Amino acid sequence: MKIRLRSGILSLALGAILTCGSVWAEDRDPGTSIPGQSDAQKDIQITDTSMGLVRNAGRISVVYFTLRNNGENAHLVTSVSSPSCRTLVGHHSDQESTEGTLNLFTHLSLPAKTTLVFPHGGYHLLCLDTDSNLAPGKAATFTFSFLGGSSKTVSIPMGNSQPVE
């Protein structure tokens, strides 16, 4: 009797879980459900930009910048792209590159009223396979995209070659 009762309860519980699955898999758009995210580009300033080819490394460029969130809400950088770079990845000058480092700019949190600096010798972007037409004095455009769908595009001039990082 106990075995039948347990089997019956287990079957009933399993059936309830299977019929409630659609409730657990509710479709949500996190960009629109989190307040304050739709106009992130209005809060974000991108300054102190510089870019240069890495010496003796082919068509690889380093990109340095400062991000300032002047808003009252935290924002999330979801991607950085540039038509002048086949691939953009995160890098740190003195640390081993890991998957987390490489993908840093796909989930970077910008707390409210905070400045994040990506300087020489620290975390920055690497532009792999830099456009061969991009020479010192010419500029590349970079688009920073944020949670909620907004973005901000900046023009960063190519400078002189940089030492290997």
PDB file of C-alpha atoms in Angstrom:
ATOM      1  CA  MET A   1       0.000   0.000   0.000  1.00  0.00           C
ATOM      2  CA  LYS A   2       2.808   2.427   0.891  1.00  0.00           C
ATOM      3  CA  ILE A   3       4.546   1.760  -2.442  1.00  0.00           C
ATOM      4  CA  ARG A   4       1.337   2.471  -4.424  1.00  0.00           C
ATOM      5  CA  LEU A   5       0.715   5.655  -2.416  1.00  0.00           C
ATOM      6  CA  ARG A   6       4.271   6.886  -2.991  1.00  0.00           C
ATOM      7  CA  SER A   7       4.079   6.027  -6.710  1.00  0.00           C
ATOM      8  CA  GLY A   8       0.765   7.847  -6.977  1.00  0.00           C
ATOM      9  CA  ILE A   9       2.092  10.961  -5.227  1.00  0.00           C
ATOM     10  CA  LEU A  10       5.248  10.894  -7.339  1.00  0.00           C
ATOM     11  CA  SER A  11       3.194  10.579 -10.555  1.00  0.00           C
ATOM     12  CA  LEU A  12       0.897  13.413  -9.459  1.00  0.00           C
ATOM     13  CA  ALA A  13       3.865  15.669  -8.606  1.00  0.00           C
ATOM     14  CA  LEU A  14       5.606  14.881 -11.904  1.00  0.00           C
ATOM     15  CA  GLY A  15       2.407  15.604 -13.835  1.00  0.00           C
ATOM     16  CA  ALA A  16       1.974  18.929 -12.020  1.00  0.00           C
ATOM     17  CA  ILE A  17       5.570  19.929 -12.814  1.00  0.00           C
ATOM     18  CA  LEU A  18       5.175  19.060 -16.485  1.00  0.00           C
ATOM     19  CA  THR A  19       1.923  21.019 -16.861  1.00  0.00           C
ATOM     20  CA  CYS A  20       3.357  24.079 -15.099  1.00  0.00           C
ATOM     21  CA  GLY A  21       6.498  24.199 -17.269  1.00  0.00           C
ATOM     22  CA  SER A  22       5.170  27.019 -19.421  1.00  0.00           C
ATOM     23  CA  VAL A  23       4.805  29.241 -16.365  1.00  0.00           C
ATOM     24  CA  TRP A  24       8.475  28.763 -15.490  1.00  0.00           C
ATOM     25  CA  ALA A  25       9.583  29.499 -19.050  1.00  0.00           C
ATOM     26  CA  GLU A  26       7.895  32.872 -19.207  1.00  0.00           C
ATOM     27  CA  ASP A  27       9.251  34.951 -22.083  1.00  0.00           C
ATOM     28  CA  ARG A  28      10.646  38.257 -20.879  1.00  0.00           C
ATOM     29  CA  ASP A  29      12.705  40.983 -22.457  1.00  0.00           C
ATOM     30  CA  PRO A  30      15.113  42.059 -19.700  1.00  0.00           C
ATOM     31  CA  GLY A  31      15.930  45.269 -21.565  1.00  0.00           C
ATOM     32  CA  THR A  32      12.423  46.614 -21.185  1.00  0.00           C
ATOM     33  CA  SER A  33      11.633  45.173 -17.771  1.00  0.00           C
ATOM     34  CA  ILE A  34      14.518  46.865 -15.934  1.00  0.00           C
ATOM     35  CA  PRO A  35      13.732  50.519 -15.233  1.00  0.00           C
ATOM     36  CA  GLY A  36      16.127  53.209 -16.445  1.00  0.00           C
ATOM     37  CA  GLN A  37      17.796  51.196 -19.226  1.00  0.00           C
ATOM     38  CA  SER A  38      16.149  52.486 -22.414  1.00  0.00           C
ATOM     39  CA  ASP A  39      18.271  55.666 -22.646  1.00  0.00           C
ATOM     40  CA  ALA A  40      21.608  54.497 -21.215  1.00  0.00           C
ATOM     41  CA  GLN A  41      23.501  56.405 -23.917  1.00  0.00           C
ATOM     42  CA  LYS A  42      22.318  59.683 -22.357  1.00  0.00           C
ATOM     43  CA  ASP A  43      24.044  58.805 -19.075  1.00  0.00           C
ATOM     44  CA  ILE A  44      27.307  57.465 -20.528  1.00  0.00           C
ATOM     45  CA  GLN A  45      30.329  59.557 -21.555  1.00  0.00           C
ATOM     46  CA  ILE A  46      33.224  57.977 -23.455  1.00  0.00           C
ATOM     47  CA  THR A  47      36.385  60.089 -23.187  1.00  0.00           C
ATOM     48  CA  ASP A  48      40.194  59.900 -23.181  1.00  0.00           C
ATOM     49  CA  THR A  49      40.131  57.658 -26.253  1.00  0.00           C
ATOM     50  CA  SER A  50      43.235  56.500 -28.080  1.00  0.00           C
ATOM     51  CA  MET A  51      44.118  53.762 -30.525  1.00  0.00           C
ATOM     52  CA  GLY A  52      47.392  52.492 -31.957  1.00  0.00           C
ATOM     53  CA  LEU A  53      48.772  49.498 -33.803  1.00  0.00           C
ATOM     54  CA  VAL A  54      50.745  47.089 -31.637  1.00  0.00           C
ATOM     55  CA  ARG A  55      54.356  47.074 -32.836  1.00  0.00           C
ATOM     56  CA  ASN A  56      55.513  43.809 -34.403  1.00  0.00           C
ATOM     57  CA  ALA A  57      52.064  42.227 -34.091  1.00  0.00           C
ATOM     58  CA  GLY A  58      50.606  42.539 -37.580  1.00  0.00           C
ATOM     59  CA  ARG A  59      47.205  44.214 -37.801  1.00  0.00           C
ATOM     60  CA  ILE A  60      46.399  44.280 -34.069  1.00  0.00           C
ATOM     61  CA  SER A  61      45.476  47.579 -32.399  1.00  0.00           C
ATOM     62  CA  VAL A  62      45.017  48.582 -28.783  1.00  0.00           C
ATOM     63  CA  VAL A  63      42.081  50.791 -27.802  1.00  0.00           C
ATOM     64  CA  TYR A  64      42.059  52.781 -24.554  1.00  0.00           C
ATOM     65  CA  PHE A  65      39.205  54.893 -23.162  1.00  0.00           C
ATOM     66  CA  THR A  66      37.330  56.070 -20.089  1.00  0.00           C
ATOM     67  CA  LEU A  67      33.652  55.311 -19.436  1.00  0.00           C
ATOM     68  CA  ARG A  68      31.680  57.604 -17.140  1.00  0.00           C
ATOM     69  CA  ASN A  69      28.124  56.819 -16.006  1.00  0.00           C
ATOM     70  CA  ASN A  70      26.610  60.146 -14.920  1.00  0.00           C
ATOM     71  CA  GLY A  71      23.158  58.625 -14.355  1.00  0.00           C
ATOM     72  CA  GLU A  72      21.254  57.457 -11.312  1.00  0.00           C
ATOM     73  CA  ASN A  73      20.995  53.868 -12.650  1.00  0.00           C
ATOM     74  CA  ALA A  74      23.637  51.234 -13.251  1.00  0.00           C
ATOM     75  CA  HIS A  75      24.052  50.318 -16.923  1.00  0.00           C
ATOM     76  CA  LEU A  76      25.467  47.277 -18.658  1.00  0.00           C
ATOM     77  CA  VAL A  77      27.709  47.327 -21.731  1.00  0.00           C
ATOM     78  CA  THR A  78      26.507  44.377 -23.826  1.00  0.00           C
ATOM     79  CA  SER A  79      28.901  44.772 -26.764  1.00  0.00           C
ATOM     80  CA  VAL A  80      31.455  46.967 -28.490  1.00  0.00           C
ATOM     81  CA  SER A  81      31.790  46.838 -32.267  1.00  0.00           C
ATOM     82  CA  SER A  82      33.698  48.603 -35.014  1.00  0.00           C
ATOM     83  CA  PRO A  83      33.691  48.204 -38.791  1.00  0.00           C
ATOM     84  CA  SER A  84      37.477  48.719 -38.608  1.00  0.00           C
ATOM     85  CA  CYS A  85      37.999  45.575 -36.511  1.00  0.00           C
ATOM     86  CA  ARG A  86      37.147  42.049 -37.551  1.00  0.00           C
ATOM     87  CA  THR A  87      37.139  41.037 -33.878  1.00  0.00           C
ATOM     88  CA  LEU A  88      37.203  43.047 -30.635  1.00  0.00           C
ATOM     89  CA  VAL A  89      38.223  41.365 -27.383  1.00  0.00           C
ATOM     90  CA  GLY A  90      39.068  42.444 -23.866  1.00  0.00           C
ATOM     91  CA  HIS A  91      42.686  42.221 -22.771  1.00  0.00           C
ATOM     92  CA  HIS A  92      44.838  43.012 -19.753  1.00  0.00           C
ATOM     93  CA  SER A  93      48.463  43.988 -20.245  1.00  0.00           C
ATOM     94  CA  ASP A  94      49.859  42.039 -17.284  1.00  0.00           C
ATOM     95  CA  GLN A  95      47.427  39.158 -16.864  1.00  0.00           C
ATOM     96  CA  GLU A  96      46.696  35.962 -18.712  1.00  0.00           C
ATOM     97  CA  SER A  97      43.786  36.217 -21.126  1.00  0.00           C
ATOM     98  CA  THR A  98      40.839  34.066 -20.100  1.00  0.00           C
ATOM     99  CA  GLU A  99      37.351  33.667 -21.532  1.00  0.00           C
ATOM    100  CA  GLY A 100      36.145  36.193 -18.943  1.00  0.00           C
ATOM    101  CA  THR A 101      38.781  38.727 -20.005  1.00  0.00           C
ATOM    102  CA  LEU A 102      38.134  38.209 -23.708  1.00  0.00           C
ATOM    103  CA  ASN A 103      34.378  38.698 -23.213  1.00  0.00           C
ATOM    104  CA  LEU A 104      34.661  41.525 -20.662  1.00  0.00           C
ATOM    105  CA  PHE A 105      32.927  44.052 -22.891  1.00  0.00           C
ATOM    106  CA  THR A 106      29.864  41.831 -23.396  1.00  0.00           C
ATOM    107  CA  HIS A 107      28.679  42.113 -19.785  1.00  0.00           C
ATOM    108  CA  LEU A 108      30.465  45.089 -18.233  1.00  0.00           C
ATOM    109  CA  SER A 109      28.556  46.775 -15.414  1.00  0.00           C
ATOM    110  CA  LEU A 110      28.771  50.565 -15.120  1.00  0.00           C
ATOM    111  CA  PRO A 111      27.550  51.509 -11.628  1.00  0.00           C
ATOM    112  CA  ALA A 112      25.695  54.793 -11.214  1.00  0.00           C
ATOM    113  CA  LYS A 113      27.870  57.914 -10.823  1.00  0.00           C
ATOM    114  CA  THR A 114      31.054  55.938 -11.547  1.00  0.00           C
ATOM    115  CA  THR A 115      34.070  56.302 -13.829  1.00  0.00           C
ATOM    116  CA  LEU A 116      35.865  53.252 -15.248  1.00  0.00           C
ATOM    117  CA  VAL A 117      39.264  53.790 -16.858  1.00  0.00           C
ATOM    118  CA  PHE A 118      40.715  51.364 -19.430  1.00  0.00           C
ATOM    119  CA  PRO A 119      44.337  52.613 -19.559  1.00  0.00           C
ATOM    120  CA  HIS A 120      47.750  51.597 -20.849  1.00  0.00           C
ATOM    121  CA  GLY A 121      48.941  48.754 -18.633  1.00  0.00           C
ATOM    122  CA  GLY A 122      45.422  47.664 -17.572  1.00  0.00           C
ATOM    123  CA  TYR A 123      42.236  46.323 -19.123  1.00  0.00           C
ATOM    124  CA  HIS A 124      41.522  47.588 -22.638  1.00  0.00           C
ATOM    125  CA  LEU A 125      40.212  46.459 -26.023  1.00  0.00           C
ATOM    126  CA  LEU A 126      42.230  44.653 -28.664  1.00  0.00           C
ATOM    127  CA  CYS A 127      41.162  45.214 -32.258  1.00  0.00           C
ATOM    128  CA  LEU A 128      42.175  42.076 -34.156  1.00  0.00           C
ATOM    129  CA  ASP A 129      42.675  42.259 -37.915  1.00  0.00           C
ATOM    130  CA  THR A 130      42.524  46.058 -38.001  1.00  0.00           C
ATOM    131  CA  ASP A 131      41.371  47.540 -41.318  1.00  0.00           C
ATOM    132  CA  SER A 132      44.492  48.052 -43.436  1.00  0.00           C
ATOM    133  CA  ASN A 133      43.219  51.489 -44.570  1.00  0.00           C
ATOM    134  CA  LEU A 134      43.321  52.752 -40.987  1.00  0.00           C
ATOM    135  CA  ALA A 135      46.550  54.739 -40.698  1.00  0.00           C
ATOM    136  CA  PRO A 136      47.813  57.248 -38.113  1.00  0.00           C
ATOM    137  CA  GLY A 137      45.608  60.337 -38.223  1.00  0.00           C
ATOM    138  CA  LYS A 138      42.542  58.482 -39.536  1.00  0.00           C
ATOM    139  CA  ALA A 139      39.702  57.573 -37.182  1.00  0.00           C
ATOM    140  CA  ALA A 140      37.723  54.403 -36.517  1.00  0.00           C
ATOM    141  CA  THR A 141      34.166  54.391 -35.203  1.00  0.00           C
ATOM    142  CA  PHE A 142      33.285  52.252 -32.208  1.00  0.00           C
ATOM    143  CA  THR A 143      29.730  51.543 -31.078  1.00  0.00           C
ATOM    144  CA  PHE A 144      29.118  50.730 -27.412  1.00  0.00           C
ATOM    145  CA  SER A 145      25.762  48.935 -26.953  1.00  0.00           C
ATOM    146  CA  PHE A 146      23.886  48.824 -23.658  1.00  0.00           C
ATOM    147  CA  LEU A 147      21.226  46.692 -21.986  1.00  0.00           C
ATOM    148  CA  GLY A 148      17.862  48.044 -23.090  1.00  0.00           C
ATOM    149  CA  GLY A 149      18.863  48.536 -26.714  1.00  0.00           C
ATOM    150  CA  SER A 150      20.530  51.962 -26.728  1.00  0.00           C
ATOM    151  CA  SER A 151      24.030  52.591 -28.040  1.00  0.00           C
ATOM    152  CA  LYS A 152      26.657  55.292 -28.315  1.00  0.00           C
ATOM    153  CA  THR A 153      29.129  55.687 -31.180  1.00  0.00           C
ATOM    154  CA  VAL A 154      32.484  57.423 -30.816  1.00  0.00           C
ATOM    155  CA  SER A 155      35.245  58.176 -33.287  1.00  0.00           C
ATOM    156  CA  ILE A 156      38.734  57.191 -32.120  1.00  0.00           C
ATOM    157  CA  PRO A 157      41.747  58.415 -34.077  1.00  0.00           C
ATOM    158  CA  MET A 158      44.542  56.015 -34.910  1.00  0.00           C
ATOM    159  CA  GLY A 159      47.765  57.149 -33.293  1.00  0.00           C
ATOM    160  CA  ASN A 160      51.312  55.933 -33.594  1.00  0.00           C
ATOM    161  CA  SER A 161      52.350  52.351 -32.931  1.00  0.00           C
ATOM    162  CA  GLN A 162      52.272  51.142 -29.340  1.00  0.00           C
ATOM    163  CA  PRO A 163      54.736  48.775 -27.658  1.00  0.00           C
ATOM    164  CA  VAL A 164      53.686  45.147 -27.420  1.00  0.00           C
ATOM    165  CA  GLU A 165      51.237  44.746 -24.524  1.00  0.00           C
TER     166      GLU A 165
END
